[in-house]
Short mmCIF file of C-alpha atoms and ligand atoms in Angstrom, two decimals:
data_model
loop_
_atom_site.label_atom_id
_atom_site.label_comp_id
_atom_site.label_asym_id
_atom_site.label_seq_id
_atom_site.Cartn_x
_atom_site.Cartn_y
_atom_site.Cartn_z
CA UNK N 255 9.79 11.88 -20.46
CA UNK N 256 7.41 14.13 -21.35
CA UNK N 257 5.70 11.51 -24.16
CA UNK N 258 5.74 8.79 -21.21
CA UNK N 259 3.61 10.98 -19.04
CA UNK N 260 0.55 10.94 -21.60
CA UNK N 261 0.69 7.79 -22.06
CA UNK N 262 -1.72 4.95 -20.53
CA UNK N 263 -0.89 3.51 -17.07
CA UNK N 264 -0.10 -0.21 -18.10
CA UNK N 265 2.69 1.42 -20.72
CA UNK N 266 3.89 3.84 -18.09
CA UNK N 267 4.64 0.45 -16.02
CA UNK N 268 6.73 -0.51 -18.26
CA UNK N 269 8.72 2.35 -19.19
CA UNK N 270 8.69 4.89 -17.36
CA UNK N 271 11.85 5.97 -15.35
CA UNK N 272 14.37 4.00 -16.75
CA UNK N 273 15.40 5.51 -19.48
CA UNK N 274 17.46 7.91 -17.95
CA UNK N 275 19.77 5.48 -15.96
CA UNK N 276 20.12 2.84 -18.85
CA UNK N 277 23.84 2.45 -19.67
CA UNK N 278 26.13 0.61 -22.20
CA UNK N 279 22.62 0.25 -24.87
CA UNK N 280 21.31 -1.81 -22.19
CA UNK N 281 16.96 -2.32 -22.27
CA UNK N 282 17.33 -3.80 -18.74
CA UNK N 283 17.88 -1.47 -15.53
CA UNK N 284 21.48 -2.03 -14.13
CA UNK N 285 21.58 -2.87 -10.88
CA UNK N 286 24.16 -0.20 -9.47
CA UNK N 287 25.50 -1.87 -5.85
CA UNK N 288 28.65 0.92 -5.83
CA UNK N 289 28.40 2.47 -2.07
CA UNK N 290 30.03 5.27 -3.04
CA UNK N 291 30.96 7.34 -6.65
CA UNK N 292 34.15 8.61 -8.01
CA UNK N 293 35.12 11.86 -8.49
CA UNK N 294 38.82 13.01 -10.17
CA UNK N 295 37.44 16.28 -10.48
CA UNK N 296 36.81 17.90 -6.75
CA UNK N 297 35.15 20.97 -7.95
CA UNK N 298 32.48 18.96 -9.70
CA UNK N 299 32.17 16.64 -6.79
CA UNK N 300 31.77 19.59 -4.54
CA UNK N 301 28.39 20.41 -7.05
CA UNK N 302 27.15 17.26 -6.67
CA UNK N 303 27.84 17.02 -2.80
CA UNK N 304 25.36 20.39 -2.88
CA UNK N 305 22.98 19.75 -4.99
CA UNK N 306 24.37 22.09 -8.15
CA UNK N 307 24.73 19.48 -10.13
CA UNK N 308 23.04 15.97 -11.08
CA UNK N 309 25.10 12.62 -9.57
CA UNK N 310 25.82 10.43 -6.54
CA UNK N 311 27.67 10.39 -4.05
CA UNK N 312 27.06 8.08 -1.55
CA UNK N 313 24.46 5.02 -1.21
CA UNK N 314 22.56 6.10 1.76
CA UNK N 315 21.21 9.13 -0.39
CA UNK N 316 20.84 8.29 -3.57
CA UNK N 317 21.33 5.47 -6.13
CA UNK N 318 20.45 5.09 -9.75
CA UNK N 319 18.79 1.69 -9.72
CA UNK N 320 16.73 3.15 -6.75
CA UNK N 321 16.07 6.12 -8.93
CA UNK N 322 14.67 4.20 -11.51
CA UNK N 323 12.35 2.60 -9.09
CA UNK N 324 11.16 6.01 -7.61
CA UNK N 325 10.77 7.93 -11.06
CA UNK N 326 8.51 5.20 -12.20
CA UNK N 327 5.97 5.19 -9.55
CA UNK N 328 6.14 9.06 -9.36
CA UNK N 329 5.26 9.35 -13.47
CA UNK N 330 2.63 6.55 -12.48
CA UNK N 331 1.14 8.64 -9.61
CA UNK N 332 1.65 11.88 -11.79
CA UNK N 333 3.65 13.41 -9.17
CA UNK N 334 6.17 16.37 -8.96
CA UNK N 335 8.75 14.43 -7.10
CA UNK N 336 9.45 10.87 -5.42
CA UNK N 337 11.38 9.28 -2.77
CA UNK N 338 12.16 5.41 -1.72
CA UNK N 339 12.47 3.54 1.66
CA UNK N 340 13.41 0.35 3.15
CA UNK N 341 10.24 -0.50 3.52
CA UNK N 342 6.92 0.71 3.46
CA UNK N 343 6.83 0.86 7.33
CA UNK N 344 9.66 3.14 6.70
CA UNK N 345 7.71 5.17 4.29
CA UNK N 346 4.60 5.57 6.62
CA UNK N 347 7.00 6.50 9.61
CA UNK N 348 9.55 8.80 8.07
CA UNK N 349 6.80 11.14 6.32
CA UNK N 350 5.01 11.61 9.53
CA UNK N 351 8.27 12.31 11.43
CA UNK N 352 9.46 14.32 9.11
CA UNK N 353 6.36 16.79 9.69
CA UNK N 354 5.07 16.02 13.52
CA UNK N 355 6.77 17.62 16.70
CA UNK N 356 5.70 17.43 19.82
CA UNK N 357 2.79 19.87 20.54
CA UNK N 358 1.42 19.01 16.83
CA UNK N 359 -2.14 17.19 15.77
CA UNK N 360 -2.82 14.42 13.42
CA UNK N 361 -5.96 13.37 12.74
CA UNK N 362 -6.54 9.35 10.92
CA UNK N 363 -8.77 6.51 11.03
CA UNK N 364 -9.35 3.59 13.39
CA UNK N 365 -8.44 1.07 10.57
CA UNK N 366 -4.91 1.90 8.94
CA UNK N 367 -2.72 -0.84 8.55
CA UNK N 368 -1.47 -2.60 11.92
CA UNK N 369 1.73 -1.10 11.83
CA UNK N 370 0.68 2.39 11.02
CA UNK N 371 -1.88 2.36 13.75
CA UNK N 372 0.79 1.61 16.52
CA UNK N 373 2.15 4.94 15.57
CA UNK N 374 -0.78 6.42 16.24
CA UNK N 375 -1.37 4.88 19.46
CA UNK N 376 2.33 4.29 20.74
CA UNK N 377 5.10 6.26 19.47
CA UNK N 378 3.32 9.82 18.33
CA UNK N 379 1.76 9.98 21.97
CA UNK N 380 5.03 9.09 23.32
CA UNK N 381 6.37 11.78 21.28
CA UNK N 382 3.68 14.76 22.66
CA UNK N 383 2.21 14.20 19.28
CA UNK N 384 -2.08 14.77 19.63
CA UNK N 385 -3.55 12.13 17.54
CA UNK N 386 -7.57 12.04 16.68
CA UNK N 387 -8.62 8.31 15.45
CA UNK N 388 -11.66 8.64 13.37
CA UNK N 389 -14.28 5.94 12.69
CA UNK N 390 -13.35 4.75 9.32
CA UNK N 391 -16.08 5.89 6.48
CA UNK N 392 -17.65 8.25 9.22
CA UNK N 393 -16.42 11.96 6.97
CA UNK N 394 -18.69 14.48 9.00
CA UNK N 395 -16.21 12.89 12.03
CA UNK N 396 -13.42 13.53 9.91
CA UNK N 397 -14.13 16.40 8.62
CA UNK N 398 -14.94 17.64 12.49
CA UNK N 399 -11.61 16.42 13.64
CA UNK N 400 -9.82 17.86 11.06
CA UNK N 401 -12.03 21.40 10.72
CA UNK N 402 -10.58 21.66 15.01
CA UNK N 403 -7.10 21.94 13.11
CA UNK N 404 -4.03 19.68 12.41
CA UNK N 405 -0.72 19.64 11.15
CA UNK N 406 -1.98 16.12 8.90
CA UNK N 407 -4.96 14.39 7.85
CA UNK N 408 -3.45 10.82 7.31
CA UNK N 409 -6.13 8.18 5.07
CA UNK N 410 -5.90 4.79 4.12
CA UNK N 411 -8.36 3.60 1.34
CA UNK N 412 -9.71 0.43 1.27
CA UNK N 413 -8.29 -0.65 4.34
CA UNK N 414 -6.75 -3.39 5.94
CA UNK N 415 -7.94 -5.55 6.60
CA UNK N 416 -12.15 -4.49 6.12
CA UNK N 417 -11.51 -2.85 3.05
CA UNK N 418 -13.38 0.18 3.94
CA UNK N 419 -13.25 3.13 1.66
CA UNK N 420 -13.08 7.29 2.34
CA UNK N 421 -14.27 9.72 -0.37
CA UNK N 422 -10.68 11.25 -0.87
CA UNK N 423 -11.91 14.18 -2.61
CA UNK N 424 -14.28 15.18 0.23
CA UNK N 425 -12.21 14.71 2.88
CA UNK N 426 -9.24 16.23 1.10
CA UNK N 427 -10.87 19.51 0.69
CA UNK N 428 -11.23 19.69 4.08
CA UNK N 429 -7.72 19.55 4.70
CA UNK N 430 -6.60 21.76 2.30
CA UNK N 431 -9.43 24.38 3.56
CA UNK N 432 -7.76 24.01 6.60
CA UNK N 433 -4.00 23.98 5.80
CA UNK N 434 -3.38 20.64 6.31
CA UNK N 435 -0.93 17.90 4.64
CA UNK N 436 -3.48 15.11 3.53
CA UNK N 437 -1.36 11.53 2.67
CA UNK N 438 -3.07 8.59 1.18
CA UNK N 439 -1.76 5.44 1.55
CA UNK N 440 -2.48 3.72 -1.56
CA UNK N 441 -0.78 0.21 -1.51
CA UNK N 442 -4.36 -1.39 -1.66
CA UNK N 443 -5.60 0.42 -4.64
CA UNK N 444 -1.93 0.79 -6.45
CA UNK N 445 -1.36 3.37 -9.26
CA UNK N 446 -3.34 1.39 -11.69
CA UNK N 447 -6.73 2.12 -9.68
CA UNK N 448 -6.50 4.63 -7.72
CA UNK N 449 -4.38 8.17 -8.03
CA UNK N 450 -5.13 9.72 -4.94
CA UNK N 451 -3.06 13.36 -6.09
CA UNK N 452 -5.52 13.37 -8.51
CA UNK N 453 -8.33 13.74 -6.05
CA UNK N 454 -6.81 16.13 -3.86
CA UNK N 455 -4.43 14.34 -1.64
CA UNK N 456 -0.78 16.10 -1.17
CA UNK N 457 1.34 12.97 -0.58
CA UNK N 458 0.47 9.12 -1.56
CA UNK N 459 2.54 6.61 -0.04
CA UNK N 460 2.86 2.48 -0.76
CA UNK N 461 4.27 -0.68 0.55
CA UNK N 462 6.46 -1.37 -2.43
CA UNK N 463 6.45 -5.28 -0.75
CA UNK N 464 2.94 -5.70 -2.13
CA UNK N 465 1.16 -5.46 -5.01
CA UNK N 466 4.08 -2.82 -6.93
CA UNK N 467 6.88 -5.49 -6.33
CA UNK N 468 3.94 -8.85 -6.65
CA UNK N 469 6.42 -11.33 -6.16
CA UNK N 470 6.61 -11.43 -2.24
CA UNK N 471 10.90 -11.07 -2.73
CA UNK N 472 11.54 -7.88 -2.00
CA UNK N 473 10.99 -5.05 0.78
CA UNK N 474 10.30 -1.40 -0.24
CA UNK N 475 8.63 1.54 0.27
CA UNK N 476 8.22 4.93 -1.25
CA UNK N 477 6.59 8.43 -1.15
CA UNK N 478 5.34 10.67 -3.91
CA UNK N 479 4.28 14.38 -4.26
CA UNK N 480 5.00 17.66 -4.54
CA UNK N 481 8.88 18.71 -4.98
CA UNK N 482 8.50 21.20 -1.63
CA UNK N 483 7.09 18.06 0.38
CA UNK N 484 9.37 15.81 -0.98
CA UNK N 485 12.84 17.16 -0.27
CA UNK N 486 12.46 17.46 3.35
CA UNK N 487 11.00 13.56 3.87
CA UNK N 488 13.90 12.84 1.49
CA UNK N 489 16.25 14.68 4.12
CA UNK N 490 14.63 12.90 7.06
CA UNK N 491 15.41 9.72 5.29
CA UNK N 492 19.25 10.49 3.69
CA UNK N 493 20.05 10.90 7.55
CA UNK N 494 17.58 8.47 9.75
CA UNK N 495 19.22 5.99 6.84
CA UNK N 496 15.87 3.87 6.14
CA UNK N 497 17.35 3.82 2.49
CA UNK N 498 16.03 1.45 -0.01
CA UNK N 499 18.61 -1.67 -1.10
CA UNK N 500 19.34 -1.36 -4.88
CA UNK N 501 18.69 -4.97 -5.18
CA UNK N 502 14.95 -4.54 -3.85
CA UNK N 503 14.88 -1.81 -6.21
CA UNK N 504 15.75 -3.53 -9.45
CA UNK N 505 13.47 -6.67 -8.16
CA UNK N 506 10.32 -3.86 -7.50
CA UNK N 507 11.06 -2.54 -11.04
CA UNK N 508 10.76 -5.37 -12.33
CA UNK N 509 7.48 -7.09 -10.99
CA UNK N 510 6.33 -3.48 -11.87
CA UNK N 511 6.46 -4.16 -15.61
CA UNK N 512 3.83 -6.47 -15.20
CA UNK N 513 1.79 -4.45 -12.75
CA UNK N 514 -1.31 -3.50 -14.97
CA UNK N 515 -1.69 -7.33 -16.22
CA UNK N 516 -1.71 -8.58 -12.82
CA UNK N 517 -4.11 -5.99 -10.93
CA UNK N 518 -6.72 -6.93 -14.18
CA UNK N 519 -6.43 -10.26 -13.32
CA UNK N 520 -6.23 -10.52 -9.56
CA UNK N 521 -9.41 -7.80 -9.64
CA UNK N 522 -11.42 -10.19 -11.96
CA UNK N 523 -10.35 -13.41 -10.04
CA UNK N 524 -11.46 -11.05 -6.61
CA UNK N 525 -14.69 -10.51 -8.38
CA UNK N 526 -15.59 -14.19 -8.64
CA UNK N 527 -14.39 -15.23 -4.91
CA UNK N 528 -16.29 -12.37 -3.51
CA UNK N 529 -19.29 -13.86 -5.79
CA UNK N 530 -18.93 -17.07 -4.43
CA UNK N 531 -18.35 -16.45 -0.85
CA UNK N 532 -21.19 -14.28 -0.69
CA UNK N 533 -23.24 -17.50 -1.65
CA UNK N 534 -22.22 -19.50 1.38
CA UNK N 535 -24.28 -20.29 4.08
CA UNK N 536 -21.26 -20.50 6.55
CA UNK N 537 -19.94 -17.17 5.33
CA UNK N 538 -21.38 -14.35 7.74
CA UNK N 539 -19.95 -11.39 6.07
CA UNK N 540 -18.43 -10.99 2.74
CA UNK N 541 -16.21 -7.34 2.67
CA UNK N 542 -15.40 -6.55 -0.92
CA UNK N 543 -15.67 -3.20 -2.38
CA UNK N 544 -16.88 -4.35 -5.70
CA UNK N 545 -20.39 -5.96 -3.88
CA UNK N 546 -22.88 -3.53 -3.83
CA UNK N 547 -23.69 -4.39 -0.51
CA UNK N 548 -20.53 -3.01 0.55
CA UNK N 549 -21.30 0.54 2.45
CA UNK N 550 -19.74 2.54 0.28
CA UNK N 551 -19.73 0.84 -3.19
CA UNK N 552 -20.63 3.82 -4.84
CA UNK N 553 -17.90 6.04 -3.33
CA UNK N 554 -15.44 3.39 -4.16
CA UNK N 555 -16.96 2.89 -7.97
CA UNK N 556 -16.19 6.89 -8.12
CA UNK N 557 -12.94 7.38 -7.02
CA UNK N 558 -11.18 3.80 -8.12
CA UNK N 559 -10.74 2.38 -11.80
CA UNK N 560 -11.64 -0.75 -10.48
CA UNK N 561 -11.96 -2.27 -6.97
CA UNK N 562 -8.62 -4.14 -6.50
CA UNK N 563 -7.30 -7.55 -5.25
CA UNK N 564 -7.93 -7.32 -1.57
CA UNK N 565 -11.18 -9.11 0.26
CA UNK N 566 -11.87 -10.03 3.43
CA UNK N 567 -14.76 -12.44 4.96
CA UNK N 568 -15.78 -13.85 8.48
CA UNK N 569 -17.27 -17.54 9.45
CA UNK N 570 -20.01 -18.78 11.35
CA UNK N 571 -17.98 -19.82 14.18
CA UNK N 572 -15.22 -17.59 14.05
CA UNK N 573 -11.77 -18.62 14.25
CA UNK N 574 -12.57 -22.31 15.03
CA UNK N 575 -14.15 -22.39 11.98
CA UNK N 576 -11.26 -20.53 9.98
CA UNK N 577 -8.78 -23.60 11.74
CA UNK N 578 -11.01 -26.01 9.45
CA UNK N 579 -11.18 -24.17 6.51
CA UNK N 580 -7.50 -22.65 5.50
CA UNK N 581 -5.38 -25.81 5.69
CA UNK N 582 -7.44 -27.54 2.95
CA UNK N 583 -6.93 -24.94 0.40
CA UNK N 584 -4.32 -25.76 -2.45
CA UNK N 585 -3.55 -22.76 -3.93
CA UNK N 586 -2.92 -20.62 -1.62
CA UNK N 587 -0.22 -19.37 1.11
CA UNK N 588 -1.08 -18.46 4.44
CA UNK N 589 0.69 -15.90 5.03
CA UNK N 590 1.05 -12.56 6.50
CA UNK N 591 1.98 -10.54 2.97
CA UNK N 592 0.10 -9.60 0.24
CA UNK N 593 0.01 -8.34 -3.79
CA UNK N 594 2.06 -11.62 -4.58
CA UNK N 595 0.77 -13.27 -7.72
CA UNK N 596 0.27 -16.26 -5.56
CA UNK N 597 -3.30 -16.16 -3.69
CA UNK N 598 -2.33 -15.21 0.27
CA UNK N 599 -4.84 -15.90 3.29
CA UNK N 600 -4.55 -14.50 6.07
CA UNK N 601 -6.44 -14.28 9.60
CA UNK N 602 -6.21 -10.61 10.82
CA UNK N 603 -4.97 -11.36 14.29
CA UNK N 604 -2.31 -13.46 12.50
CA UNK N 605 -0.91 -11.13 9.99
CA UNK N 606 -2.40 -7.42 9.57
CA UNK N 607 -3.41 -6.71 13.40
CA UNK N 608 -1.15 -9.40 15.15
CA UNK N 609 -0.20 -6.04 17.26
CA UNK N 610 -3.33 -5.28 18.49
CA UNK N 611 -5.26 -6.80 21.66
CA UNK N 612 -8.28 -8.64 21.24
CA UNK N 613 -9.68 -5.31 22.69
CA UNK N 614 -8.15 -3.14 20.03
CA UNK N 615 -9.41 -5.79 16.84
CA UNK N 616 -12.53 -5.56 18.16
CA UNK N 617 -12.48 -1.90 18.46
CA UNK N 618 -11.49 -1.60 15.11
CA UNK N 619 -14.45 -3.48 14.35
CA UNK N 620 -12.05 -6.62 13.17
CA UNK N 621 -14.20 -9.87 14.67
CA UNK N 622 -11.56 -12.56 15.19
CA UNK N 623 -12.34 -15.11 13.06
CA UNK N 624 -12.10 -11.83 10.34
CA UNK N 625 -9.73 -13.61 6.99
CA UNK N 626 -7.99 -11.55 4.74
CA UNK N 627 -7.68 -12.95 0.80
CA UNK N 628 -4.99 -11.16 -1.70
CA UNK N 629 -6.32 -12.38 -4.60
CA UNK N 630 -3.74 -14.10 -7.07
CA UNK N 631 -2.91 -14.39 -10.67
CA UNK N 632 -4.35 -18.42 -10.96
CA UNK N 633 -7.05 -19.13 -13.15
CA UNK N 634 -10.19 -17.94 -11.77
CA UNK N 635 -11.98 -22.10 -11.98
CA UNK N 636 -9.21 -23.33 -9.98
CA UNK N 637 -9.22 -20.96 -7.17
CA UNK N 638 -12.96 -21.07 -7.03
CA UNK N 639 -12.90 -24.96 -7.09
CA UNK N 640 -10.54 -25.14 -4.39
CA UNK N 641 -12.92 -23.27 -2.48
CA UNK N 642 -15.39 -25.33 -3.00
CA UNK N 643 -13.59 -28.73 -1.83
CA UNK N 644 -12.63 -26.74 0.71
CA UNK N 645 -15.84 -25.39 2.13
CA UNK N 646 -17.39 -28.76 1.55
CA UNK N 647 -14.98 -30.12 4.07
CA UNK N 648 -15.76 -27.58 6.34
CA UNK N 649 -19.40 -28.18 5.97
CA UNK N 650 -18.68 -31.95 6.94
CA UNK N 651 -16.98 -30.94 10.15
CA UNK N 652 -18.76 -27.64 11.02
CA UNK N 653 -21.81 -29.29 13.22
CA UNK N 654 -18.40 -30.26 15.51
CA UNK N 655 -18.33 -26.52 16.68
CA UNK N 656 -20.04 -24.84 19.24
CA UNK N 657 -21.63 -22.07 17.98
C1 LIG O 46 2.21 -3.83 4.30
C2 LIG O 46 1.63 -2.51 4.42
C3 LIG O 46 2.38 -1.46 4.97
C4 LIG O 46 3.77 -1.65 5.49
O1 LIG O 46 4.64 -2.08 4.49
P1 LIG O 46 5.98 -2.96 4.76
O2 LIG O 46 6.64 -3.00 3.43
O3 LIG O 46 5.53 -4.30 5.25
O4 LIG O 46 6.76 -2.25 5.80
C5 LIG O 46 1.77 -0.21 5.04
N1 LIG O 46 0.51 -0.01 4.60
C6 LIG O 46 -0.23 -1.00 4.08
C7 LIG O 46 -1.61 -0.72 3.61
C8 LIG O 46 0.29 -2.29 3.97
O5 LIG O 46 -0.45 -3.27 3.45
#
């Protein structure tokens, strides 16, 4: 264990955390689907029940396939300890629950992921829960929100769907100088490009379903960090039951093996769209990280190994003019995932912020003809030719809206 934790991310992705849980001189992960484990022996099933001594007991808990999973993203995020969800909803929800009661502060941005934000703005204010929204990018607001005092400082970096970025390290600092529990969620950037522990952050979280699985088959989340923040979201989740299915497990290990070839790939083919979009007259606004005209390029060149998959862009002529464009592309699914080796579009008020009002997108600063790309794992001249027939058409029709 020890050797796998100096060595190089895209090894770690292979083999880290399954050693341990390999059986019969099996290479491949078993896929344990026992609900429950056998004991003949009830004192040592008594020790196990407690906590005195290493096993299983029942699904719900704990599960070696779902170990596996959870040991390899926590070497990967060079964390303490680990724990696995249903989902990466699941994840988001049951570490904030697991700290907030009612009378307690948060303090997060406008843009988190859809989901996330209607916890923020439905159930922790249902649940006397205080929560400050920040401007995303804007740190001195932040940093004043979080120097009034909180109980968490929750980030998201880049976002969904504007892939904005927050200097982690600055902001973090500000939360430890003022005692609170700072979480990344960093499903965008993934292990390979971004280790937010590393930059001061207490807890990183990820939708497993994304880029960690790739393959768009399975639903997970999970939670890594220190072994005295760890156990008690584990607790929260061994009883609220949000437990992750061994077969998602063994499917997330899996695409995980490939993670580091598919992040270089999808980044470099990202790269090239963002390139090429940028060069469009009927593109109003290109939002990639790796431009330099994104706001905070340089932050993002600091803190990330490289920018990531994720892009977004708007058209002259909003949304009418997204109705002409997706439907001609080939190679590409629209759809409201992404991380999947196949190349996903995706209008915001279809897929990431299909919660939100037209009010709250615009809020959010999300204009409504706003499309989110996941970059896939094609070659790069296909998807870029495919955007070219594809704009071309638009061109063709584009007089036909009224701008
Ligand atoms: C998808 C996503 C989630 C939620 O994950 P699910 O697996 O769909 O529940 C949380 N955060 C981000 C950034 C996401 O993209």
């Amino acid at each position: 264990m020890e050797k796998q934790n100096e060595a190089s991310m895209g090894t770690k992705a292979v083999w880290a955390g399954e050693k341990e849980v390999l059986v019969h001189g099996a290479t491949q992960v078993p896929v344990v689907v026992s609900v429950a484990y056998n004991y003949d022996d009830m004192d040592e099933w008594y020790d196990v029940a407690v906590g005195k001594k290493k096993g299983h007991i029942y699904g719900r808990n704990t599960n070696p396939t779902v170990q596996a999973f959870e040991n390899k993203v926590r070497i990967m995020e060079g964390a303490e300890a680990a724990t696995s969800f249903s989902t990466g909803m699941a994840a988001v929800s049951n570490t904030l629950y697991t700290f907030l009661k009612p009378g307690d502060r948060i303090v997060s941005i406008k843009d988190t992921y859809g989901g996330t934000n209607k916890i923020f703005t439905e159930f922790l204010p249902n649940m006397g829960v205080e929560v400050a929204l920040c401007d995303t990018g804007d740190h001195e607001a932040i940093e004043k929100e979080v120097e009034k005092g909180c109980k968490l400082l929750y980030l998201e970096t880049p976002t969904n769907p504007t892939v904005k970025i927050t200097d982690i390290k600055r902001v973090a600092k500000t939360g430890k100088d003022t005692g609170a529990i700072v979480i990344v969620d960093n499903t965008f950037a993934t292990p390979i490009n971004q280790n937010p522990l590393k930059l001061g952050a207490n807890l990183v979280l990820h939708s497993a379903t994304k880029f960690l699985g790739g393959h768009a088959d399975a639903l997970g989340g999970v939670v890594c960090g220190s072994k005295e923040l760890i156990e008690p979201i584990y607790h929260y989740r061994e009883i609220n039951g949000a437990t992750m299915d061994p077969w998602a497990a063994y499917l997330i290990l899996r695409g995980m093996k490939t993670l580091k070839l598919r992040m270089k790939e999808q980044t470099k083919n990202a790269k090239a769209i963002a390139k090429f979009l940028q060069a469009q007259d009927l593109v109003e606004d290109v939002f990639y990280p790796g431009l330099e005209t994104h706001t905070n390029h340089e932050i993002a060149k600091e803190q990330m190994n490289d920018f990531g998959a994720m892009m977004s862009f708007s058209l002259k002529g909003g949304m009418d003019a997204v109705k002409l464009l997706l439907p001609n592309l080939k190679y590409a699914n629209r759809a409201a995932n992404l991380g999947a080796v196949e190349t996903t579009y995706g209008p915001a008020r279809t897929t990431s912020h299909v919660e939100c009002t037209p009010e709250e997108r615009a809020a959010m600063g999300i204009p409504e003809g706003l499309v989110r790309i996941s970059v896939g794992i094609e070659e790069e001249e296909d998807l870029i030719q495919d955007l070219e027939q594809a704009f071309a058409i638009l061109k063709e029709k584009h007089a036909s809206i009224s701008l």
